Coordinates of C-alpha atoms and ligand atoms in Angstrom, one line a residue:
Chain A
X1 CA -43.4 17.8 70.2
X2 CA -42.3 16.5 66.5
X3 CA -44.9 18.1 63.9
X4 CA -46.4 15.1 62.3
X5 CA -45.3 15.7 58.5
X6 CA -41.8 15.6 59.6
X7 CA -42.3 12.2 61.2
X8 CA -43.8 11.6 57.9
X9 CA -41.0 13.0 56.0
X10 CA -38.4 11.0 58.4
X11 CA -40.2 7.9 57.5
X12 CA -40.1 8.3 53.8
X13 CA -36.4 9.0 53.9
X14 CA -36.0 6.1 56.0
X15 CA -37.5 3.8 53.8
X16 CA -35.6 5.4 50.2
X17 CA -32.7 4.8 52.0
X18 CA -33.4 1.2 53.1
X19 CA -35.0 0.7 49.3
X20 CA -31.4 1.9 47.8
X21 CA -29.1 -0.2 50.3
X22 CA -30.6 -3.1 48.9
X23 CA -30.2 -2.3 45.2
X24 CA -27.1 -1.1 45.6
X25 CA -26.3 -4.6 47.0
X26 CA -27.9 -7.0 44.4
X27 CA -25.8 -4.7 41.3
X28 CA -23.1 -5.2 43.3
X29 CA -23.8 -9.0 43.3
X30 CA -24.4 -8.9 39.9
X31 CA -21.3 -7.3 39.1
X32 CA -19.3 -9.9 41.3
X33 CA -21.0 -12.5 39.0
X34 CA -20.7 -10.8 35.8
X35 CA -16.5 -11.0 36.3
X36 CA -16.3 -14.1 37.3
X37 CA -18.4 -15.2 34.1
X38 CA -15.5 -13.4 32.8
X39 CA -12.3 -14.6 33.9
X40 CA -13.8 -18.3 32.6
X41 CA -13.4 -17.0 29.3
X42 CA -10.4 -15.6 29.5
X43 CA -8.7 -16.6 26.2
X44 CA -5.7 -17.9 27.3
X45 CA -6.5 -21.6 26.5
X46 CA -8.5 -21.0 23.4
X47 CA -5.3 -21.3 20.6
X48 CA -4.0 -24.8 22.5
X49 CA -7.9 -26.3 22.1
X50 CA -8.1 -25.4 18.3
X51 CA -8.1 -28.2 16.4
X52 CA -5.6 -28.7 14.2
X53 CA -7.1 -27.8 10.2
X54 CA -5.3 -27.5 6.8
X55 CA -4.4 -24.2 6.1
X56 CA -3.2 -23.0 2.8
X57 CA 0.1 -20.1 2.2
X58 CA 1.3 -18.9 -0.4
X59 CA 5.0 -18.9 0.6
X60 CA 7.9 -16.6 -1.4
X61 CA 10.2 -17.8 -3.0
X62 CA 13.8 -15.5 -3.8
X63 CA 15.6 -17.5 -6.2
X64 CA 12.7 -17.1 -8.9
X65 CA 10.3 -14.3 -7.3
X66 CA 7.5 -16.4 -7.3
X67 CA 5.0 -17.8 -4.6
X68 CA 4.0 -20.9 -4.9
X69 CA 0.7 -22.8 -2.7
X70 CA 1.8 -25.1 0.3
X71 CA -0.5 -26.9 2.1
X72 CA 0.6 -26.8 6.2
X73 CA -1.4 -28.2 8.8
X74 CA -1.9 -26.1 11.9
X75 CA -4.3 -25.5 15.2
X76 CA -6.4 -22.8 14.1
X77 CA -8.8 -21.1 16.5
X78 CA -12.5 -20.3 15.7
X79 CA -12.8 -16.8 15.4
X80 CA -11.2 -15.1 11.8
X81 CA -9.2 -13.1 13.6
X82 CA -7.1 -15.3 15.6
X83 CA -7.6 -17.9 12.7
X84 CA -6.0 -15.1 10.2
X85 CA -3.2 -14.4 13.0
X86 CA -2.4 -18.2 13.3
X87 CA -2.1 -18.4 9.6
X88 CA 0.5 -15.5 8.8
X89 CA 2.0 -16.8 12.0
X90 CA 3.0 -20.2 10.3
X91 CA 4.0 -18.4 7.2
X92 CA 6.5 -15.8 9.0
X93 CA 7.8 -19.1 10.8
X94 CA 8.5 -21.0 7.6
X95 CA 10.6 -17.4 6.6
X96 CA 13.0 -17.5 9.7
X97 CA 13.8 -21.3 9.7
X98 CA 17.4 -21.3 8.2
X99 CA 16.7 -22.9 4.9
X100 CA 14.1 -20.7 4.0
X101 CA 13.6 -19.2 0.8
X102 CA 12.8 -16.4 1.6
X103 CA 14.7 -15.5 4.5
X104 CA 13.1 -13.1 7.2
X105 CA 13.8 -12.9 10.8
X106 CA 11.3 -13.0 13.3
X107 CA 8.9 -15.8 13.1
X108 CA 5.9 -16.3 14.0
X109 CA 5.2 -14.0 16.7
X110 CA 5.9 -11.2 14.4
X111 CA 2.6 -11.2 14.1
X112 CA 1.1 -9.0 16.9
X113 CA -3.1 -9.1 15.8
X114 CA -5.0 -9.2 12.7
X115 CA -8.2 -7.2 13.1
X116 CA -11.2 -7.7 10.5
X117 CA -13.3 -5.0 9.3
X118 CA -16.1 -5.0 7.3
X119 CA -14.9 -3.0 3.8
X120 CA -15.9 0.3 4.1
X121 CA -18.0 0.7 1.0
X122 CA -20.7 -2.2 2.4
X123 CA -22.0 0.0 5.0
X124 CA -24.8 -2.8 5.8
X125 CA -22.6 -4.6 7.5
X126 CA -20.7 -1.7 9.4
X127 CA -21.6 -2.0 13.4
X128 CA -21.4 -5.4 13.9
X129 CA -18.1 -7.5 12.6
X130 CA -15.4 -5.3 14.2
X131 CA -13.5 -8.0 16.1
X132 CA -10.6 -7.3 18.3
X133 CA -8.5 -10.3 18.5
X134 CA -7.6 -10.6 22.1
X135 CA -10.7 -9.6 24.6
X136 CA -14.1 -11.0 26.0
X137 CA -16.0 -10.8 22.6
X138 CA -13.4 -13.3 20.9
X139 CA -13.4 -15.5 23.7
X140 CA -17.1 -15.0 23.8
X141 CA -17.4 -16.0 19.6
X142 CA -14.8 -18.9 20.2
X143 CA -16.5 -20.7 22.9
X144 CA -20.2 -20.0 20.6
X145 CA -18.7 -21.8 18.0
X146 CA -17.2 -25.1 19.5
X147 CA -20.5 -25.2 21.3
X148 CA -22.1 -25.8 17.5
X149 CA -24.1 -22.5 18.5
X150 CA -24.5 -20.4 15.7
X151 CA -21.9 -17.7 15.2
X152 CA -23.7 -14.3 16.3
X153 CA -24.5 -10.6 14.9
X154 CA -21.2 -11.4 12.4
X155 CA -22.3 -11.0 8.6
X156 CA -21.2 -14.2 6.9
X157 CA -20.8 -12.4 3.7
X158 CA -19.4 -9.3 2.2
X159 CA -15.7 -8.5 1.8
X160 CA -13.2 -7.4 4.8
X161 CA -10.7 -5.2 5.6
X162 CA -7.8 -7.2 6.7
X163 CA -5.6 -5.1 9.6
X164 CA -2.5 -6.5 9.9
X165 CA -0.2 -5.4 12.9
X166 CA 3.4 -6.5 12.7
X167 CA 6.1 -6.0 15.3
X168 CA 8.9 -3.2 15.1
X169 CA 11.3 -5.7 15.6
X170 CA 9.9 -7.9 12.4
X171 CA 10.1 -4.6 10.0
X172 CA 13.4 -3.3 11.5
X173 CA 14.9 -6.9 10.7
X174 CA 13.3 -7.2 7.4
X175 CA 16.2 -7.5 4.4
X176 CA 15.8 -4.0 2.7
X177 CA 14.9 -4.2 -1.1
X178 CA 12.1 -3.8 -3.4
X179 CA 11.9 -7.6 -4.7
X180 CA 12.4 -8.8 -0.8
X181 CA 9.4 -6.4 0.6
X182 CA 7.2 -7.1 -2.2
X183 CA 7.4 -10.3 -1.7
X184 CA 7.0 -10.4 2.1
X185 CA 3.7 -8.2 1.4
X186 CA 2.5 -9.7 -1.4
X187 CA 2.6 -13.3 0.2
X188 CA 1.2 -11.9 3.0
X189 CA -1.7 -10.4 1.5
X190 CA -2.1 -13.9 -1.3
X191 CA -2.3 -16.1 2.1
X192 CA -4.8 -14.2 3.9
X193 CA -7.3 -14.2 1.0
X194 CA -6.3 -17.8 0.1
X195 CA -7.7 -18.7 3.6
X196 CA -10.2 -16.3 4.2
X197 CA -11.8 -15.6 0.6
X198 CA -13.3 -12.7 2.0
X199 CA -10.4 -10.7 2.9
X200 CA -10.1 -8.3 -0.3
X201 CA -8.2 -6.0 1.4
X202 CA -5.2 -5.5 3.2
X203 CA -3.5 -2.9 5.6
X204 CA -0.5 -2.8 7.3
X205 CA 0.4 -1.4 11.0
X206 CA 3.8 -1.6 12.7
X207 CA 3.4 -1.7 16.4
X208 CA 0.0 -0.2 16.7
X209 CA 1.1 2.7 14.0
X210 CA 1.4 3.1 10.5
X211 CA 4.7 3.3 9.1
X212 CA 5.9 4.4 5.7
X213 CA 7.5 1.6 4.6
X214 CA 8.3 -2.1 5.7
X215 CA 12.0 -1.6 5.1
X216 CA 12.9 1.3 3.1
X217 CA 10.6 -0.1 0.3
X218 CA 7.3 -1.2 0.1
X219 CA 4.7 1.7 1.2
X220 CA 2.7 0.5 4.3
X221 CA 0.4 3.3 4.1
X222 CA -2.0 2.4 1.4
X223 CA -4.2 -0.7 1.0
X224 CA -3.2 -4.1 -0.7
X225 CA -6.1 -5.8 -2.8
X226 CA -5.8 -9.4 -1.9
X227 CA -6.8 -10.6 -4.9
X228 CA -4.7 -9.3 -6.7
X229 CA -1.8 -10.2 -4.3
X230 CA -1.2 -13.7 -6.4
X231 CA -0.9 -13.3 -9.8
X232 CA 1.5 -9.7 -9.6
X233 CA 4.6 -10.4 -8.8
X234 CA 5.9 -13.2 -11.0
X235 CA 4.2 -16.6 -10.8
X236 CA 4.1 -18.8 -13.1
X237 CA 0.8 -18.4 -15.6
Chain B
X1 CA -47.7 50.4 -27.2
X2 CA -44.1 52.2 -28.9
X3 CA -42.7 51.8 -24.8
X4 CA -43.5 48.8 -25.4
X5 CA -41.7 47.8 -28.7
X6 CA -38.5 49.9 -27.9
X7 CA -38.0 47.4 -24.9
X8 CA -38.6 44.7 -27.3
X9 CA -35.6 46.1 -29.7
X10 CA -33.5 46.8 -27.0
X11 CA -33.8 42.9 -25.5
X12 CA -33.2 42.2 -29.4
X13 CA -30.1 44.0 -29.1
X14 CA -29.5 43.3 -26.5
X15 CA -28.8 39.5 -26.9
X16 CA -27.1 39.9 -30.4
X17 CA -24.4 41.9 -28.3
X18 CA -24.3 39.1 -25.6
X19 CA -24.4 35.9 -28.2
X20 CA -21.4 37.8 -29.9
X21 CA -19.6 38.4 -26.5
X22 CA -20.5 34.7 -25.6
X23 CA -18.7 33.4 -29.2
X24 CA -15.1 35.7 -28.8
X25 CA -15.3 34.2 -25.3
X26 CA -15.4 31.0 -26.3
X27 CA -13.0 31.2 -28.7
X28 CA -10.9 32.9 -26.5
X29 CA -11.0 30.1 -24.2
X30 CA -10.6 27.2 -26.8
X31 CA -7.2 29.1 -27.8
X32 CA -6.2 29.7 -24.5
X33 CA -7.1 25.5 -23.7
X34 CA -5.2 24.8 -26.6
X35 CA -2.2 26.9 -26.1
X36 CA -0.3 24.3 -23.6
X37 CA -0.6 21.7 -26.0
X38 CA 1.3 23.2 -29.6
X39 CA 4.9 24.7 -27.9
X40 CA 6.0 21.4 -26.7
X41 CA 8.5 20.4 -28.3
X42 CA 9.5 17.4 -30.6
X43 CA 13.0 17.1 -29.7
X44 CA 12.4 18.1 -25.6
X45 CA 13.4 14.7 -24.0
X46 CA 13.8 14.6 -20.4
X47 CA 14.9 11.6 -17.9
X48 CA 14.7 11.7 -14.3
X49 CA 17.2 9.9 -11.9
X50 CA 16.0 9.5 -8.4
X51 CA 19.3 7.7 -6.8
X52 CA 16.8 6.5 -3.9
X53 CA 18.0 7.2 -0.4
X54 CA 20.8 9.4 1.0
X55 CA 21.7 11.3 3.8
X56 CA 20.0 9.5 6.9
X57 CA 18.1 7.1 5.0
X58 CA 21.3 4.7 4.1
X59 CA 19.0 1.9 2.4
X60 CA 20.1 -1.3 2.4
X61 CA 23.2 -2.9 3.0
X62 CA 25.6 -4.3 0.3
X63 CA 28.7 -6.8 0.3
X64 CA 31.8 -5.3 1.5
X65 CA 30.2 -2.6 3.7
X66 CA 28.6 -0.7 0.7
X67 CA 25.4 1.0 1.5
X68 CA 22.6 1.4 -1.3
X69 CA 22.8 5.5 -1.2
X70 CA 26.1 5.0 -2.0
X71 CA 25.4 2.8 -5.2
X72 CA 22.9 4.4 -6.6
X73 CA 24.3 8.0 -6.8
X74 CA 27.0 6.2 -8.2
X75 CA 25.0 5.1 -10.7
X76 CA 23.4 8.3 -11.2
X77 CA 25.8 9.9 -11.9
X78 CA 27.5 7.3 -14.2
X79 CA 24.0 6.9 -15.8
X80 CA 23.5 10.7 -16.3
X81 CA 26.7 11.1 -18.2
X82 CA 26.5 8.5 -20.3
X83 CA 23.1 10.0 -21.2
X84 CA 24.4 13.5 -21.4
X85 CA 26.7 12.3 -24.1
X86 CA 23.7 11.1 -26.0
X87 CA 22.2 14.4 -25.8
X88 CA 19.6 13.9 -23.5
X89 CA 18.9 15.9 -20.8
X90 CA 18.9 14.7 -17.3
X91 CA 17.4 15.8 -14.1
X92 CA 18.4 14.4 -10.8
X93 CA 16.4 14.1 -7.4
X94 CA 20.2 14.2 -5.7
X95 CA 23.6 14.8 -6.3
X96 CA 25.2 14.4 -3.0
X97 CA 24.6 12.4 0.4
X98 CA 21.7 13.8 1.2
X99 CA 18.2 12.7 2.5
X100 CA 15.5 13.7 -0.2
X101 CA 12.4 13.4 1.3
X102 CA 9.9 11.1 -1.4
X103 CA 7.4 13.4 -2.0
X104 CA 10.5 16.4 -3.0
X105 CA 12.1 13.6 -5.1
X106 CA 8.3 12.9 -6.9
X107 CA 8.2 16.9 -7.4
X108 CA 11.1 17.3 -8.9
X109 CA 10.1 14.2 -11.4
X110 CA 6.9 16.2 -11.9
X111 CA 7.9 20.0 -12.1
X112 CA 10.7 18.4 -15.1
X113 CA 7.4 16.7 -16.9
X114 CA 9.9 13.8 -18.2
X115 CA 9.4 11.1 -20.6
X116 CA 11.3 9.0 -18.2
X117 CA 12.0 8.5 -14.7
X118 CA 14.0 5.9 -13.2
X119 CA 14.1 5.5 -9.6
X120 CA 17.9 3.6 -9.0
X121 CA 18.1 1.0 -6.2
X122 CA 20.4 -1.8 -5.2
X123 CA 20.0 -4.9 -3.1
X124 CA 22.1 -7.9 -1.9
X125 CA 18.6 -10.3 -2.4
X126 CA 18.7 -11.6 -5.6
X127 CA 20.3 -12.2 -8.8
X128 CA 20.0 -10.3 -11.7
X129 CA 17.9 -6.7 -12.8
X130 CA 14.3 -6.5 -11.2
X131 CA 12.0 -3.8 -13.0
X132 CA 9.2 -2.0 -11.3
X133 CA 6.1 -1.0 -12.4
X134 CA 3.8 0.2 -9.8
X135 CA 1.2 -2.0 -8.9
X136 CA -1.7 1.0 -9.3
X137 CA -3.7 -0.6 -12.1
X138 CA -5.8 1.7 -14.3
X139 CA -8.4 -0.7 -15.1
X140 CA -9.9 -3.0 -12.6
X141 CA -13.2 -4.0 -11.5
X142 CA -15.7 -1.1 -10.7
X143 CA -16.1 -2.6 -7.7
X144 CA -12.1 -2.3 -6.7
X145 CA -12.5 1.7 -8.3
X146 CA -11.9 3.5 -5.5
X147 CA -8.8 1.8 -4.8
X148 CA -7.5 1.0 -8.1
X149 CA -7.4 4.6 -9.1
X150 CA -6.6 5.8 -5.6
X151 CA -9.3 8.2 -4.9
X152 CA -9.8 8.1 -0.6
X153 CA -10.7 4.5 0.8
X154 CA -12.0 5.0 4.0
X155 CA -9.2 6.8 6.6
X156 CA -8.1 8.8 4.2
X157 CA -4.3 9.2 4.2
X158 CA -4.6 8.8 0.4
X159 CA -4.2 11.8 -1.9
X160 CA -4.6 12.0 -5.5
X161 CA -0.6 13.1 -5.5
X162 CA 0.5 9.5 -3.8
X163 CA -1.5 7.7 -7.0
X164 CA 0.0 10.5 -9.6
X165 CA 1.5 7.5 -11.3
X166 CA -1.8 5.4 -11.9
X167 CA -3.0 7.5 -15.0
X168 CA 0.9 6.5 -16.4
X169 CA 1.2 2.7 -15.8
X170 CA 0.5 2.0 -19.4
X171 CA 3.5 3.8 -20.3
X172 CA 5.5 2.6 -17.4
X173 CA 4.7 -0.5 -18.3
X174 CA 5.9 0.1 -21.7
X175 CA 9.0 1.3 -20.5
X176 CA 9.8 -1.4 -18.6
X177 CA 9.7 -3.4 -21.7
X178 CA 11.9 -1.3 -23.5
X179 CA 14.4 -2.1 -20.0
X180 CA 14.0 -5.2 -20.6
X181 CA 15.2 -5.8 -24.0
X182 CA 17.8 -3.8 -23.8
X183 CA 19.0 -5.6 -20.3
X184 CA 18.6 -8.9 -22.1
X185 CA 20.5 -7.9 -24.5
X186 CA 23.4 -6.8 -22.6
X187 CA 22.6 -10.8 -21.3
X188 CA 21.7 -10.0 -17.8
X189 CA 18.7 -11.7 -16.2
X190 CA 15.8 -9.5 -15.8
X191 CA 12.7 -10.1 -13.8
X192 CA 9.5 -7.7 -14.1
X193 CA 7.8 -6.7 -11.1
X194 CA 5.2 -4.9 -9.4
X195 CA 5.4 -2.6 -6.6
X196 CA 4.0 0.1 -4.3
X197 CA 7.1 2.5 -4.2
X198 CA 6.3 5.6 -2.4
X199 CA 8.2 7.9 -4.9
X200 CA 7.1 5.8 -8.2
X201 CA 4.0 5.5 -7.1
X202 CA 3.3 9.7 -6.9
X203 CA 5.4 10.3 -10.2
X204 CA 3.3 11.6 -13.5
X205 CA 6.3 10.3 -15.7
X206 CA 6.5 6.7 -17.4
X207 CA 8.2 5.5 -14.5
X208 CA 10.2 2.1 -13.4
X209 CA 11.9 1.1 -10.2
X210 CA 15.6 -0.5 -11.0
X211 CA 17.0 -2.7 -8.4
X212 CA 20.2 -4.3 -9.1
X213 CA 21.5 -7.5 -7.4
X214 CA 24.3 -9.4 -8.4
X215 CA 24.9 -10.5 -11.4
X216 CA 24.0 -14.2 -12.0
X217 CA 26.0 -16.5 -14.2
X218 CA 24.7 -19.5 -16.3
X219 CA 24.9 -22.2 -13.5
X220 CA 22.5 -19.5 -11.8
X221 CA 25.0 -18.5 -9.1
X222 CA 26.7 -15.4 -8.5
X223 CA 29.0 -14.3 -11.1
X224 CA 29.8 -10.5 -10.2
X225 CA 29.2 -9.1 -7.0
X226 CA 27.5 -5.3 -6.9
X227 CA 31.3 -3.9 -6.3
X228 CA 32.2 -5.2 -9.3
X229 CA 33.0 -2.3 -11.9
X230 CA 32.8 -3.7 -14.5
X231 CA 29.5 -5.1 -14.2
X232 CA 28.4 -1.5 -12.8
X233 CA 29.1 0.0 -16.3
X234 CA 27.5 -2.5 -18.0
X235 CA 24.0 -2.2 -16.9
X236 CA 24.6 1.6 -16.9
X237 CA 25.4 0.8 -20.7
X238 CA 22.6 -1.1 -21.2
X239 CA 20.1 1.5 -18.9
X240 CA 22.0 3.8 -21.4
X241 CA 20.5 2.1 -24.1
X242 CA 17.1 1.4 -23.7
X243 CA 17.0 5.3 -22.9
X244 CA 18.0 6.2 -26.0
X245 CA 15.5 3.7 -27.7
X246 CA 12.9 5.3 -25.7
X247 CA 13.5 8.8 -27.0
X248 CA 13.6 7.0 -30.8
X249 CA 10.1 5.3 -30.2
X250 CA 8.6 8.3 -28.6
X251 CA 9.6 10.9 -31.0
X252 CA 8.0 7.8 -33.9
X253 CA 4.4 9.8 -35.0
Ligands
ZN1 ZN1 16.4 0.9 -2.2

């Protein structure tokens, strides 16, 4: 003869176990739904949709090491990021074409991300606008926006870090020299801010890392001040 | 009551000997503070070459299969005797093919505490004498502080030895002027720059990046190539020159 509390005890088990079955099976459910939420906003369409907006660069020049303001009309996505990215893109592509003047191999796709930080001394604004480029949450921000819904959790002011990653075969092909470097970076940095007034500062990455220089030359390692990218190297007052 | 009064005389003493002791050592310490300052000397006029790149590092390449490292110890070396015979003493970051790392080249620039420093380089992009200041600005914005004077941003790969150079932009800047003139002179086209150069950047010198292209003419087309000889001696000449105007307007009261 079973004693009764261990009939009892079977019971209870019994029914835990039952109880945990079925939970286990609706998270798995939810989880099911959850990714294929998620492979609908995979952001492989999202650059073709962007509408195509007037974008300003603030293109070199070698013949008089000056930068001058052209107006370029271009699809740019949404979110800053790949808005930022799109930009520098156009201005790397107007540098390989052959009549450029200021000739740099590589093009447009030189430009591997451009991440945007919050600038470290606004510490308010710290958690919340770290965007990586490529992912869900850019998707996620693009989609919010073309939907007229307002733009989430990003602060709308306060200056940003600009994180610029370039490839290795864009820096290796780069014409060595102080006047052609400068340029490349100073452009760089003028265009960003030009677009995105809030970009104050700039940093440099090469293929995920930092690097010393672009070419030989200019130092990669510290931070560019936007700003300050126009009026310093030579253009006209 | 007396116990009492004796401890009173002795404090008395007490801090008369300690205010005297505090006096000699502050003297002592005013003399010693001022000591660096008096023995320099009036005449003591020191320029720095950094022939950038070398050994591994070949820099860029120039017509005719001439590499940078090449040109600019050439023109260090030119450059340092042409100096030499002025009477001014020269200091070197390299005098053979060899890769001088940038933070050796800015110690050596430091350790010779030079009135001058001129970091050599040569490129086929261009016409003309581009002059470098570095683009570390002593005076902007409070707000752009930390980074104008190069104190840590946020990951701090910065050190206060790679932004040696912003407490001497003023003078850079003024030495770059005195390039100028004296490149202008010599009828070259000069253009003036700003830059984040590595080695200029951690120099405590007046210092001034020199990249040479090739030589432009009046119709604004090439007229001498960088393997042209006589167009290397005459910007040494004229480098020469504004040197030796630079040691007369320093050693003006
Ligand atoms: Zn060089």
């Amino acid at each position: 003869m079973i004693p009764r509390h261990q009939k009892l005890l079977f019971g209870i088990l019994l029914l835990a176990s039952l109880v945990m079955g079925v939970t286990l099976w609706q998270l798995r459910e939810r989880a099911h739904k959850r990714l294929i939420a998620g492979q609908d906003s995979a952001p492989t369409r999202a650059p073709e949709v962007a509408p195509a907006e007037q974008a300003t660069l603030l293109v070199a020049n070698d013949s008089d090491s000056s930068m001058r303001t052209q107006i370029h009309s271009l699809p740019l996505p949404a979110d800053p990021g790949s808005r930022a990215r799109a930009v520098l893109g156009k201005l790397l592509d107007l540098y390989a074409a052959p009549d450029a003047a200021h000739p740099v191999p590589g093009g447009g796709s030189s430009v591997l991300q451009v991440f945007l930080l919050p600038v470290p001394e606004s510490a308010a604004s710290a958690a919340a606008s770290v965007k990586p480029k490529s992912g869900d949450s850019s998707s996620a921000e693009f989609r919010a926006n073309t939907t007229g819904a307002a733009p989430r959790e990003q602060p709308q002011t306060g200056p940003q870090l600009a994180v610029v990653n370039l490839t290795g075969s864009f820096a290796a092909s780069h014409p060595s020299g102080i006047e052609a470097e400068t340029l490349t970076v100073l452009s760089i940095c003028g265009t960003l801010h030009a677009n995105q007034p809030r970009i104050t500062q700039v940093r440099f990455l090469v293929d995920g890392q930092t690097r010393a220089t672009l070419a030989g030359h200019a130092d990669l390692t510290r931070t560019y001040l936007a700003g300050d990218a126009v009026p310093a190297e030579g253009t006209q007052p | 009551m007396p116990a009492r009064l004796e401890i009173r005389t002795f404090l008395h003493a007490f801090d008369r000997v300690f205010l005297v002791r505090l006096l000699f050592w502050a003297l002592l310490s005013c003399v010693a503070a001022a000591q660096p300052a008096p023995p320099a000397p009036q005449a003591r006029f020191v320029v720095v070459l950094d022939a950038a790149h070398g050994g591994d590092d070949a820099g860029g390449r120039l017509a005719n299969n001439q590499l940078e490292k090449s040109f600019t110890l050439a023109l260090s070396v030119r450059l340092r005797s042409l100096l030499g015979a002025r009477g001014i003493q020269v200091v070197t970051t390299r005098e053979s093919d060899v890769g001088v790392e940038p933070e050796k080249r800015a110690e050596i620039a430091n350790h010779a505490q030079a009135q001058a420093c001129l970091s050599l380089h040569a490129s086929e992009n261009g016409l003309g004498v581009y002059l470098f200041a570095s683009s570390l600005s002593p005076a902007l914005h409070p707000s752009d502080k930390d980074l104008s004077l190069g104190t840590p941003v946020q990951p701090t790969r910065f050190a206060a030895w790679k932004t040696a150079q912003t407490a001497w932009v003023t003078r850079s800047l003024a030495l770059e002027g005195v390039l100028h003139s004296a490149l202008q002179h010599a009828g070259m086209s000069v253009t003036l720059g700003r830059t984040s150069l590595p080695v200029v950047d951690s120099m405590s010198c007046p210092a001034v990046a020199v990249e040479i292209a090739p030589e432009m003419g009046p119709d604004k087309k090439v007229a001498a190539g960088l393997d042209d000889l006589d167009y290397q001696a005459r910007v040494a000449e004229a480098l020469a020159a504004a040197l030796v105007e630079w040691r007369s307007e320093a050693h003006q009261p």
